[in-house]
XYZ file of C-alpha atoms in Angstrom:
373
model
C 51.056 22.058 -14.995
C 50.914 21.960 -11.211
C 53.087 19.385 -9.504
C 54.619 19.440 -6.079
C 56.882 17.189 -4.106
C 55.802 15.541 -0.894
C 58.540 13.461 0.644
C 60.311 11.602 -2.141
C 57.446 11.514 -4.678
C 55.611 14.075 -6.770
C 51.936 14.898 -6.615
C 49.802 16.850 -9.070
C 46.594 18.822 -8.667
C 44.316 20.779 -10.997
C 40.678 21.769 -11.514
C 38.515 19.936 -14.029
C 34.943 21.154 -14.614
C 35.015 22.730 -11.176
C 36.224 19.527 -9.473
C 39.562 19.555 -7.620
C 41.738 16.616 -8.678
C 44.766 15.708 -6.545
C 46.708 12.440 -6.736
C 50.141 11.023 -6.060
C 52.294 9.936 -9.039
C 54.404 7.693 -6.787
C 57.316 8.879 -8.893
C 60.436 10.841 -7.980
C 61.028 12.145 -11.509
C 59.329 15.519 -12.197
C 59.153 14.909 -15.960
C 57.327 11.611 -15.464
C 55.007 13.312 -12.973
C 54.110 16.007 -15.520
C 53.426 13.354 -18.156
C 51.148 11.487 -15.748
C 49.234 14.673 -14.991
C 48.805 15.346 -18.705
C 47.563 11.791 -19.276
C 45.061 12.163 -16.437
C 43.701 15.368 -17.920
C 43.303 13.673 -21.287
C 41.516 10.659 -19.821
C 39.148 12.942 -17.930
C 38.322 14.752 -21.131
C 37.493 11.420 -22.748
C 35.318 10.466 -19.752
C 37.361 7.410 -18.876
C 37.643 7.833 -15.114
C 34.030 8.278 -14.120
C 33.663 12.069 -14.155
C 31.045 13.073 -16.688
C 29.172 16.222 -17.461
C 25.919 16.183 -15.492
C 22.840 15.339 -17.535
C 20.240 18.083 -17.616
C 17.743 17.486 -14.824
C 14.177 17.189 -16.159
C 11.283 19.132 -14.740
C 8.618 17.334 -12.746
C 6.202 17.436 -15.681
C 8.828 16.134 -18.124
C 9.720 13.263 -15.819
C 6.051 12.350 -15.301
C 5.301 12.330 -19.020
C 8.458 10.674 -20.321
C 9.303 8.168 -17.606
C 6.904 7.898 -14.682
C 3.653 7.202 -16.536
C 5.256 4.665 -18.933
C 6.762 2.940 -15.868
C 3.405 2.877 -14.072
C 1.622 1.483 -17.124
C 4.193 -1.298 -17.589
C 4.456 -2.131 -13.878
C 0.733 -2.252 -13.191
C -0.443 -3.755 -16.452
C -2.284 -6.461 -14.527
C -3.722 -3.897 -12.070
C -5.349 -1.343 -14.325
C -7.036 0.508 -11.468
C -3.691 1.047 -9.754
C -2.323 2.551 -12.957
C -5.348 4.823 -13.240
C -4.760 5.928 -9.634
C -1.152 6.829 -10.399
C -2.112 8.574 -13.629
C -4.854 10.636 -11.978
C -2.600 11.711 -9.129
C 0.282 12.558 -11.475
C -2.010 14.708 -13.602
C -3.166 16.665 -10.571
C 0.462 17.253 -9.602
C 1.144 18.471 -13.123
C -1.652 21.018 -12.861
C 0.288 22.902 -10.164
C 2.396 24.979 -12.547
C 5.030 26.305 -10.140
C 5.975 22.766 -9.080
C 5.402 21.051 -12.418
C 7.790 23.436 -14.204
C 10.482 23.127 -11.516
C 13.408 20.780 -12.006
C 13.375 17.665 -9.855
C 16.324 18.826 -7.766
C 14.710 22.219 -7.193
C 11.477 20.952 -5.634
C 11.521 22.064 -2.024
C 9.387 21.588 1.035
C 8.052 25.095 0.538
C 6.678 24.189 -2.906
C 5.103 21.034 -1.518
C 3.508 23.088 1.253
C 2.122 25.494 -1.355
C 0.639 22.552 -3.257
C -0.971 21.244 -0.067
C -2.413 24.687 0.671
C -3.942 24.826 -2.794
C -5.551 21.409 -2.406
C -6.892 22.354 1.012
C -8.362 25.528 -0.482
C -10.163 23.278 -2.965
C -11.845 21.579 0.059
C -9.963 18.325 -0.434
C -9.806 16.188 2.703
C -6.562 15.120 4.358
C -6.834 11.521 3.180
C -7.083 12.530 -0.486
C -4.195 15.007 -0.175
C -1.983 12.361 1.439
C -2.635 9.979 -1.446
C -1.373 12.625 -3.880
C 1.653 13.267 -1.681
C 2.396 9.545 -1.768
C 2.506 9.683 -5.558
C 4.820 12.713 -5.461
C 7.108 10.872 -3.033
C 7.175 7.847 -5.355
C 8.053 10.072 -8.315
C 10.958 11.723 -6.488
C 12.320 8.435 -5.174
C 12.298 6.952 -8.664
C 14.122 10.014 -10.011
C 16.866 9.381 -7.441
C 16.933 5.649 -8.196
C 17.243 6.292 -11.934
C 20.102 8.749 -11.491
C 18.439 12.024 -12.411
C 19.163 13.637 -9.035
C 21.326 12.804 -6.036
C 18.656 13.364 -3.385
C 15.090 14.568 -3.215
C 12.992 16.659 -0.876
C 11.402 14.762 2.004
C 7.655 14.419 1.611
C 5.753 14.197 4.899
C 2.156 13.074 5.170
C -0.375 15.372 6.820
C -1.472 14.359 10.330
C -5.102 13.797 11.232
C -5.991 11.371 8.461
C -9.240 9.537 9.146
C -9.538 5.792 8.702
C -12.568 3.624 8.135
C -13.773 3.135 11.682
C -17.515 2.729 11.119
C -18.849 -0.549 12.473
C -22.455 -1.297 11.653
C -24.697 -3.035 14.163
C -26.364 -6.416 13.500
C -29.726 -4.662 13.119
C -28.310 -2.226 10.557
C -26.783 -5.131 8.661
C -30.091 -7.017 8.649
C -32.042 -3.983 7.406
C -29.502 -3.326 4.659
C -29.486 -6.915 3.410
C -33.308 -7.043 3.458
C -33.602 -3.867 1.380
C -30.776 -4.581 -1.092
C -31.521 -6.019 -4.513
C -29.561 -8.814 -6.192
C -26.707 -9.336 -6.695
C -25.867 -6.604 -4.168
C -27.533 -8.436 -1.273
C -25.538 -11.613 -1.939
C -22.263 -9.726 -2.392
C -22.831 -7.780 0.827
C -23.529 -11.016 2.690
C -20.214 -12.481 1.540
C -18.380 -9.337 2.629
C -20.049 -9.418 6.051
C -19.344 -13.141 6.603
C -15.838 -13.508 5.114
C -14.182 -10.094 5.496
C -13.097 -10.072 1.868
C -12.241 -6.801 0.194
C -14.967 -5.791 -2.299
C -12.564 -6.186 -5.231
C -11.665 -9.704 -4.064
C -15.331 -10.624 -3.923
C -16.051 -9.168 -7.370
C -13.260 -11.322 -8.886
C -14.368 -14.577 -7.244
C -14.413 -17.527 -9.681
C -16.208 -20.865 -9.556
C -12.974 -22.856 -9.790
C -11.835 -21.164 -6.554
C -14.783 -22.642 -4.603
C -14.593 -26.061 -2.944
C -17.783 -27.561 -1.540
C -16.203 -30.353 0.527
C -13.467 -28.550 2.503
C -14.234 -27.761 6.141
C -17.745 -27.850 7.532
C -19.457 -25.861 4.797
C -16.821 -25.622 2.079
C -14.206 -22.980 1.382
C -13.303 -20.357 -1.165
C -9.872 -19.307 -2.377
C -9.007 -15.638 -2.788
C -6.553 -15.485 -5.682
C -6.480 -11.758 -6.397
C -5.863 -9.029 -3.873
C -4.043 -5.953 -2.757
C -0.813 -7.696 -1.703
C 0.821 -11.117 -1.882
C -0.714 -11.924 1.506
C -4.180 -11.513 -0.021
C -4.023 -15.029 -1.480
C -5.736 -17.142 1.151
C -8.405 -19.758 1.753
C -11.520 -18.792 3.707
C -14.150 -21.110 5.204
C -17.760 -20.528 4.192
C -20.489 -19.841 6.718
C -23.851 -21.589 6.254
C -25.487 -18.545 4.631
C -22.488 -17.983 2.330
C -22.675 -21.637 1.319
C -26.411 -21.305 0.659
C -25.961 -18.176 -1.484
C -23.112 -19.558 -3.590
C -24.627 -23.009 -4.007
C -27.972 -21.576 -5.079
C -26.266 -19.295 -7.589
C -24.083 -22.150 -8.830
C -27.061 -24.418 -9.467
C -28.983 -21.607 -11.182
C -26.000 -21.048 -13.500
C -25.950 -24.729 -14.515
C -23.191 -25.834 -12.136
C -20.279 -24.347 -14.113
C -16.747 -25.589 -13.457
C -15.160 -22.207 -14.116
C -15.989 -18.576 -14.766
C -16.919 -15.502 -12.777
C -19.320 -15.971 -9.884
C -20.630 -12.411 -10.310
C -20.622 -12.218 -14.100
C -21.785 -8.931 -15.598
C -21.779 -7.174 -18.996
C -18.690 -5.106 -18.170
C -15.281 -4.808 -19.769
C -13.818 -7.167 -17.165
C -16.719 -9.619 -17.409
C -17.556 -9.405 -13.707
C -19.299 -6.982 -11.362
C -17.488 -3.680 -10.860
C -18.097 -0.920 -8.288
C -19.917 1.071 -10.955
C -22.251 -1.881 -11.550
C -23.756 -1.785 -8.070
C -23.183 1.846 -7.060
C -26.713 2.877 -8.032
C -28.252 -0.155 -6.275
C -26.218 0.632 -3.148
C -27.576 4.192 -3.059
C -31.136 3.033 -3.723
C -30.876 0.561 -0.838
C -30.505 3.378 1.699
C -33.410 5.223 0.108
C -35.559 2.096 0.503
C -34.473 1.740 4.136
C -35.405 5.376 4.794
C -38.861 4.881 3.235
C -39.481 1.711 5.226
C -38.262 3.408 8.381
C -40.636 6.334 7.890
C -43.580 3.947 7.637
C -42.519 1.940 10.709
C -41.257 4.874 12.766
C -37.632 3.661 12.608
C -34.498 5.729 12.218
C -32.824 5.443 8.800
C -29.487 3.665 8.537
C -26.632 6.105 8.109
C -25.085 5.386 4.669
C -21.815 3.479 4.564
C -19.482 2.182 1.866
C -19.249 -1.522 1.077
C -15.767 -1.687 2.610
C -17.432 -1.005 5.973
C -18.761 -4.577 5.909
C -15.184 -5.907 5.841
C -14.176 -3.569 8.659
C -17.221 -4.679 10.669
C -16.380 -8.365 10.184
C -12.765 -7.890 11.294
C -13.821 -5.813 14.295
C -16.263 -8.501 15.405
C -13.562 -11.119 14.849
C -11.148 -9.192 17.044
C -13.776 -8.762 19.766
C -14.453 -12.505 19.751
C -10.952 -13.152 21.131
C -9.212 -14.015 17.861
C -5.449 -13.530 18.123
C -3.737 -11.030 15.862
C -1.859 -13.629 13.768
C -5.015 -15.566 12.912
C -6.855 -12.342 12.136
C -4.043 -11.262 9.793
C -4.303 -14.587 7.958
C -8.064 -14.323 7.564
C -7.951 -10.661 6.511
C -5.038 -11.081 4.108
C -2.995 -8.356 5.807
C 0.668 -8.068 4.861
C 1.693 -7.216 8.442
C 0.177 -7.886 11.860
C 0.496 -4.172 12.599
C -2.591 -3.590 10.481
C -4.466 -6.410 12.178
C -3.564 -5.099 15.649
C -6.038 -2.248 15.172
C -8.885 -4.759 15.397
C -7.635 -6.664 18.437
C -8.423 -4.949 21.736
C -8.175 -7.328 24.717
C -10.876 -6.771 27.310
C -10.101 -6.168 30.977
C -11.238 -9.719 31.776
C -8.836 -11.147 29.185
C -5.931 -9.104 30.550
C -6.772 -10.154 34.130
C -7.005 -13.822 33.132
C -3.619 -13.663 31.407
C -1.939 -12.059 34.414
C -3.626 -14.528 36.774
C -2.372 -17.422 34.668
C 1.144 -15.994 34.683
C 1.025 -15.378 38.452
C -0.255 -18.895 39.056
C 2.552 -20.381 36.978
C 5.132 -18.371 38.900
C 3.603 -19.406 42.235
C 3.678 -23.032 41.227
C 7.356 -22.758 40.365
C 8.107 -21.281 43.771
C 6.169 -23.985 45.589
C 8.166 -26.718 43.871
C 11.299 -25.412 45.523
C 10.603 -26.524 49.101
C 12.933 -25.410 51.896
C 14.642 -28.796 52.167
C 15.225 -28.841 48.404
C 16.806 -25.403 48.212
C 20.578 -25.327 47.912
C 22.471 -24.184 51.004
C 24.310 -20.947 50.598
C 27.873 -20.840 51.885
C 28.152 -19.028 55.217
């Protein structure tokens, strides 16, 4: 028993499981103080005051298998590809034995650096490595949120990541669309004229198309990357022509997939048109050789969306409107496509200067208030 008197009351202090406990009894009787200390020890032993024995911290591999993957499967049940992305990245993390066998609270920046070095040695690009680091960061943050550890190592992304910056020219677009087979040519046209993400286009349904809205009709994007992806887009004349022709050929259905295909999902998937996409560039190269034209440098379908948004930004579209059309969650993403020209900047400053000059001219000398002398 360890009690001591401070002023007129007794205090007690002792060690419990390595934790120093010290409290005031607010009592002046030493016997009562000793009884209160004894009761506190007993309650601690029963786990009634919040101090518990620490649960064993799982290793990274144990946490991935037992908790992270079941969480990812339940959370992204409606987004199977997202789950597959998490599962693939988690498996690659688990293949790095020194980190996978380490407890969550023992993962350090040095181990993460060693993992990065191994992936770089495998000739993996910075973008792919950063995606795996994002998954590791999500795993560690969840382990903190679920009470396995108090804090986790900070995971920093590698600098120098490349973004999709390829913008195809109108001539390249025309040559690609002319050489592409169906339905790839029609899908590519929609991407180039609406700026939809490929996945959004693949999941387009007939009930989401309205023929009477706007000048040429509109289509509703109901599935996308974020909540902001749900949006209505006007159709251009050639988009209207493609969809209307396909609709009539299908018997004018009221619902169903626009790009139906014999896949598990029932609609076109990236794997459905991957071969056609590759063959399109081969056809362009053959045609170019016969006509003494340079071949079109291959690009991914997402480049058509990036090209559309870049052209939209160059046309003078403001960043808020562009964000709405693109389905971006923040205007920070859209700002990459909006680059005001020198003429636009000069016009804005001239307008501001003119407004200021007009304000000054309104205040004529006889109308200005006299200052006290």
